[in-house]
Amino acid sequence: MGKTLAEKILSVKSNTDARSGDIVIAQVDLVFLQDTTGPLTVRQFQAAGFKKPAASLKAVLFFDHAAPSPAREMADDHAFLRQFAAESGSQAVAVGEGVCHQIVAESLARPGDLVIGADSHTVMAGGLGAFACGMGSTDVAVALGLGKTWLRVPESVRIKLSGRFPAQVYAKDLILHLIGHLGADGATYKSLEFGGDGLADMAIPERLTVANMAIEAGAKAGLFPSDGATADYLAANGRADDYQPLAPDADATYERTIPVGLGQLEPVVARPHTVDNIVPARELKGMKIQQVFIGTCTNGRLEDIAIAAGILKGKRVNHGTRLLVAPASRGILLSALRAGHIQTLVEAGAILLPPGCGPCLGLHQGVLGAGESCLSTANRNFKGRMGHPDAFVYLGSPATAAATALTGEITDPREVI
Amino acid sequence: MLRGKVFKFGDNISTDHIIPGRYAHLRSNLPELAKHVMEDADPTFAGRVRQGDFIVAGNNFGLGSSREHAPLVIKMAGVSAILAKSAARIFFRNAINLGLPILVCDTDKISDGDELEIDFQAGAIRDVTNGRMLTFGRIPEIMLRILDEGGLLPYLKKYGDLSL
Ligand code: SF4
């Protein structure tokens, strides 16, 4: 009997014939921490009596969620993590380098890897065919120390993509649509596995956007096969040797299959306060927006910034609306500078933030006040997520965000093109 | 046997409801952080909860971020177990790793303020207020052993390694 992507990867990592429902102990290739969950992870690591990360894995610490530090307590946490990185021989990725998941995709995760991160959006590396899973501090600490973790091999839901995206419809619209269909807990404990001929229309940056949000349907992993697009991406990032092809078996067993015709999709928005609260963007016409945020691990990539720059070129952001832009990594910022996108956006009135999480988690750089509404390209719109519990967060694609910045109200990007 | 009072919540209580990102700078100061437990779901919760009480919720409790501070501040507040119709995967694991029982059961008939008794040996929950009995879903063997030891770190101290 054939295997799903999850079963294949976990079979190799656990050296067993892993099937959905099995519980396995698996070898971990990469463990990473970030600056808001990292300090507790390190304290649990030390409390467990570990001194150094297991030699068999790569250990990386990121400074991205509160970077540069907005508060002295965070600065102390940063110092604590830097000291741990130095003492333990772990790699530290400094303030300003970008969001952990983006750097993991650009330079660390390989197809077939088992990646454990102290952050729920670790699933994003599934866009490259890695089984990548977010965990809490104690689990991550133990994985870091032992070089392994226990996992229940998930049942898989196959998402069969066909066709091509219409103009102004993007990967973000696909995953929002899917979460609306599945519900915020529709894939809890499961692996979402993407396939079908529609994959041909999706380069790695778009696959990363989709995999990133698998967790918003509760999924444990969001997996894409590793194919020509993966090889191209790795080669473009100077990692051609990290490529290996990876696909599910043709006779793998799925819990169910959901077909999605990309051609039927349209720009959509998640309304407050749950990610599965999906409506077509056009139905929210007239909804006033005080802040637009383009960035995050979901949609802070070069392609996203290029889409926004394309819509805003030669125009001005609506008076009364703030447009914040945070490239997801330093590499993206540099590429966007070279391509002229940053100049275009700043001329249009955008505020440029350093590579990092920016205002995504309500900590700094654009915290919302009571009654304010934000259209964000991020992945979460929970109550209180971006600041005041009485603020409202809407989620959409970079195109919808740019169109909204232009008009000051939620706007279907097809209306401004 | 656990006995305590119910604080009832609805569906989709996220880790942002439990401990919002805006308090991330307090995460290395747990007593201060714990003052904000459940703040965006019920700002009066922290002042009213007593040692031994229960959080009872609907579907998908604990969705969102992987921050283990969420179950940690719930435990620090004195909550002795969480009951929910379903729980988000990472939160579920985090709670067990901290030795905080999280039980999946039909919570529809449990009301805010009810008194509950939970008998782990028998796998039964008794709603003392309305006299109803409930059962809860089984959890994997490895998690039971972690819970038995009071969390993943004491488990590791005892067994020295992960084992199935
Ligand atoms: S950008 Fe937002 S969702 Fe992504 S890692 Fe940072 S805080 Fe989390």
mmCIF file of C-alpha atoms in Angstrom, chain A residues 52-209:
data_model
loop_
_atom_site.group_PDB
_atom_site.id
_atom_site.type_symbol
_atom_site.label_atom_id
_atom_site.label_comp_id
_atom_site.label_asym_id
_atom_site.label_seq_id
_atom_site.Cartn_x
_atom_site.Cartn_y
_atom_site.Cartn_z
ATOM 1 C CA LYS A 52 24.373 21.471 24.204
ATOM 2 C CA PRO A 53 22.003 20.710 21.344
ATOM 3 C CA ALA A 54 22.216 17.149 20.025
ATOM 4 C CA ALA A 55 25.145 16.916 17.613
ATOM 5 C CA SER A 56 22.963 15.292 14.955
ATOM 6 C CA LEU A 57 20.873 18.412 14.313
ATOM 7 C CA LYS A 58 21.184 22.034 13.351
ATOM 8 C CA ALA A 59 20.118 24.482 16.082
ATOM 9 C CA VAL A 60 19.239 28.064 15.154
ATOM 10 C CA LEU A 61 17.971 31.034 17.178
ATOM 11 C CA PHE A 62 16.107 33.915 15.543
ATOM 12 C CA PHE A 63 15.581 37.503 16.641
ATOM 13 C CA ASP A 64 12.510 38.523 14.683
ATOM 14 C CA HIS A 65 9.315 38.936 16.693
ATOM 15 C CA ALA A 66 10.439 41.941 18.693
ATOM 16 C CA ALA A 67 13.272 43.221 16.574
ATOM 17 C CA PRO A 68 14.693 45.718 17.225
ATOM 18 C CA SER A 69 13.518 45.342 20.818
ATOM 19 C CA PRO A 70 10.607 47.627 21.737
ATOM 20 C CA ALA A 71 10.968 47.148 25.512
ATOM 21 C CA ARG A 72 13.764 46.650 28.009
ATOM 22 C CA GLU A 73 12.338 43.281 29.091
ATOM 23 C CA MET A 74 12.573 42.064 25.492
ATOM 24 C CA ALA A 75 16.121 43.418 25.262
ATOM 25 C CA ASP A 76 16.988 41.308 28.312
ATOM 26 C CA ASP A 77 15.405 38.268 26.663
ATOM 27 C CA HIS A 78 17.472 38.933 23.541
ATOM 28 C CA ALA A 79 20.655 39.143 25.597
ATOM 29 C CA PHE A 80 19.757 35.878 27.348
ATOM 30 C CA LEU A 81 19.225 34.135 23.997
ATOM 31 C CA ARG A 82 22.440 35.529 22.519
ATOM 32 C CA GLN A 83 24.375 34.224 25.492
ATOM 33 C CA PHE A 84 22.759 30.801 25.142
ATOM 34 C CA ALA A 85 23.574 30.708 21.426
ATOM 35 C CA ALA A 86 27.215 31.516 22.139
ATOM 36 C CA GLU A 87 27.545 28.989 24.986
ATOM 37 C CA SER A 88 25.729 26.195 23.208
ATOM 38 C CA GLY A 89 27.332 26.675 19.810
ATOM 39 C CA SER A 90 23.967 27.381 18.141
ATOM 40 C CA GLN A 91 23.628 29.686 15.188
ATOM 41 C CA ALA A 92 22.097 33.094 16.021
ATOM 42 C CA VAL A 93 20.325 34.988 13.242
ATOM 43 C CA ALA A 94 20.516 38.639 14.249
ATOM 44 C CA VAL A 95 17.933 41.401 14.532
ATOM 45 C CA GLY A 96 17.159 42.733 11.057
ATOM 46 C CA GLU A 97 17.808 39.502 9.144
ATOM 47 C CA GLY A 98 14.107 38.698 8.942
ATOM 48 C CA VAL A 99 11.324 36.349 10.007
ATOM 49 C CA CYS A 100 12.466 32.885 11.137
ATOM 50 C CA HIS A 101 10.266 30.938 8.710
ATOM 51 C CA GLN A 102 11.478 32.946 5.725
ATOM 52 C CA ILE A 103 15.150 32.370 6.582
ATOM 53 C CA VAL A 104 14.417 28.687 7.230
ATOM 54 C CA ALA A 105 12.952 28.461 3.710
ATOM 55 C CA GLU A 106 15.727 30.485 2.080
ATOM 56 C CA SER A 107 18.687 28.811 3.668
ATOM 57 C CA LEU A 108 17.978 25.933 6.049
ATOM 58 C CA ALA A 109 15.116 23.503 5.377
ATOM 59 C CA ARG A 110 15.557 20.734 2.802
ATOM 60 C CA PRO A 111 12.943 18.513 1.148
ATOM 61 C CA GLY A 112 12.440 15.428 3.315
ATOM 62 C CA ASP A 113 13.732 17.086 6.491
ATOM 63 C CA LEU A 114 11.978 16.924 9.842
ATOM 64 C CA VAL A 115 11.904 20.482 11.161
ATOM 65 C CA ILE A 116 10.715 21.429 14.649
ATOM 66 C CA GLY A 117 10.280 25.110 15.486
ATOM 67 C CA ALA A 118 9.168 26.930 18.613
ATOM 68 C CA ASP A 119 6.562 28.741 16.524
ATOM 69 C CA SER A 120 3.297 27.544 15.056
ATOM 70 C CA HIS A 121 4.017 28.730 11.516
ATOM 71 C CA THR A 122 6.947 26.320 11.262
ATOM 72 C CA VAL A 123 4.561 24.459 8.921
ATOM 73 C CA MET A 124 5.670 26.877 6.199
ATOM 74 C CA ALA A 125 8.723 24.781 5.308
ATOM 75 C CA GLY A 126 6.209 22.200 4.077
ATOM 76 C CA GLY A 127 6.169 24.325 0.927
ATOM 77 C CA LEU A 128 9.597 22.834 0.204
ATOM 78 C CA GLY A 129 8.572 19.282 1.053
ATOM 79 C CA ALA A 130 9.897 19.265 4.630
ATOM 80 C CA PHE A 131 7.760 17.803 7.425
ATOM 81 C CA ALA A 132 7.786 20.947 9.522
ATOM 82 C CA CYS A 133 5.863 21.274 12.699
ATOM 83 C CA GLY A 134 5.503 23.940 15.372
ATOM 84 C CA MET A 135 5.692 22.904 19.014
ATOM 85 C CA GLY A 136 5.726 24.488 22.444
ATOM 86 C CA SER A 137 8.803 25.279 24.476
ATOM 87 C CA THR A 138 9.143 22.008 26.416
ATOM 88 C CA ASP A 139 8.751 19.807 23.332
ATOM 89 C CA VAL A 140 11.246 21.950 21.426
ATOM 90 C CA ALA A 141 13.691 21.885 24.344
ATOM 91 C CA VAL A 142 13.547 18.080 24.456
ATOM 92 C CA ALA A 143 13.896 17.791 20.660
ATOM 93 C CA LEU A 144 16.896 20.120 20.858
ATOM 94 C CA GLY A 145 18.553 18.074 23.578
ATOM 95 C CA LEU A 146 17.739 14.559 22.371
ATOM 96 C CA GLY A 147 17.806 15.166 18.612
ATOM 97 C CA LYS A 148 14.441 13.473 18.318
ATOM 98 C CA THR A 149 10.785 13.907 19.118
ATOM 99 C CA TRP A 150 7.661 11.783 19.261
ATOM 100 C CA LEU A 151 4.935 12.300 16.691
ATOM 101 C CA ARG A 152 1.630 10.789 15.803
ATOM 102 C CA VAL A 153 1.730 10.139 12.058
ATOM 103 C CA PRO A 154 -1.160 12.251 10.785
ATOM 104 C CA GLU A 155 -3.976 11.249 8.494
ATOM 105 C CA SER A 156 -3.703 13.234 5.281
ATOM 106 C CA VAL A 157 -6.241 15.303 3.409
ATOM 107 C CA ARG A 158 -5.375 15.686 -0.259
ATOM 108 C CA ILE A 159 -6.018 19.081 -1.815
ATOM 109 C CA LYS A 160 -6.178 18.486 -5.539
ATOM 110 C CA LEU A 161 -5.480 21.710 -7.393
ATOM 111 C CA SER A 162 -6.385 22.201 -11.029
ATOM 112 C CA GLY A 163 -6.271 25.051 -13.512
ATOM 113 C CA ARG A 164 -4.641 28.443 -13.142
ATOM 114 C CA PHE A 165 -5.201 31.517 -11.002
ATOM 115 C CA PRO A 166 -7.241 34.290 -12.661
ATOM 116 C CA ALA A 167 -5.698 37.775 -12.754
ATOM 117 C CA GLN A 168 -5.394 39.406 -9.285
ATOM 118 C CA VAL A 169 -6.101 36.111 -7.522
ATOM 119 C CA TYR A 170 -3.210 34.650 -5.572
ATOM 120 C CA ALA A 171 -2.061 31.823 -3.327
ATOM 121 C CA LYS A 172 -3.365 33.789 -0.322
ATOM 122 C CA ASP A 173 -6.867 33.710 -1.783
ATOM 123 C CA LEU A 174 -6.516 29.948 -2.295
ATOM 124 C CA ILE A 175 -5.542 29.198 1.287
ATOM 125 C CA LEU A 176 -8.105 31.611 2.764
ATOM 126 C CA HIS A 177 -10.778 29.988 0.604
ATOM 127 C CA LEU A 178 -9.680 26.562 1.775
ATOM 128 C CA ILE A 179 -9.680 27.526 5.462
ATOM 129 C CA GLY A 180 -13.155 28.971 4.998
ATOM 130 C CA HIS A 181 -14.187 25.630 3.554
ATOM 131 C CA LEU A 182 -12.465 23.450 6.173
ATOM 132 C CA GLY A 183 -13.092 25.656 9.231
ATOM 133 C CA ALA A 184 -10.510 26.769 11.784
ATOM 134 C CA ASP A 185 -10.335 23.232 13.191
ATOM 135 C CA GLY A 186 -11.221 21.318 10.015
ATOM 136 C CA ALA A 187 -7.769 19.758 9.674
ATOM 137 C CA THR A 188 -6.768 19.425 13.336
ATOM 138 C CA TYR A 189 -4.017 16.772 13.796
ATOM 139 C CA LYS A 190 -3.953 16.162 10.025
ATOM 140 C CA SER A 191 -1.540 16.790 7.209
ATOM 141 C CA LEU A 192 -2.831 18.862 4.301
ATOM 142 C CA GLU A 193 -1.123 17.552 1.172
ATOM 143 C CA PHE A 194 -1.273 19.592 -2.008
ATOM 144 C CA GLY A 195 -1.133 18.042 -5.462
ATOM 145 C CA GLY A 196 -2.716 18.110 -8.882
ATOM 146 C CA ASP A 197 -1.847 19.873 -12.119
ATOM 147 C CA GLY A 198 -2.559 23.262 -10.537
ATOM 148 C CA LEU A 199 0.848 22.963 -8.832
ATOM 149 C CA ALA A 200 2.419 23.875 -12.149
ATOM 150 C CA ASP A 201 1.053 27.409 -11.641
ATOM 151 C CA MET A 202 2.621 27.749 -8.201
ATOM 152 C CA ALA A 203 6.252 28.678 -7.622
ATOM 153 C CA ILE A 204 7.796 28.163 -4.183
ATOM 154 C CA PRO A 205 6.953 31.607 -2.745
ATOM 155 C CA GLU A 206 3.252 30.868 -3.355
ATOM 156 C CA ARG A 207 3.540 27.347 -1.956
ATOM 157 C CA LEU A 208 5.123 28.824 1.158
ATOM 158 C CA THR A 209 2.143 31.179 1.601
#
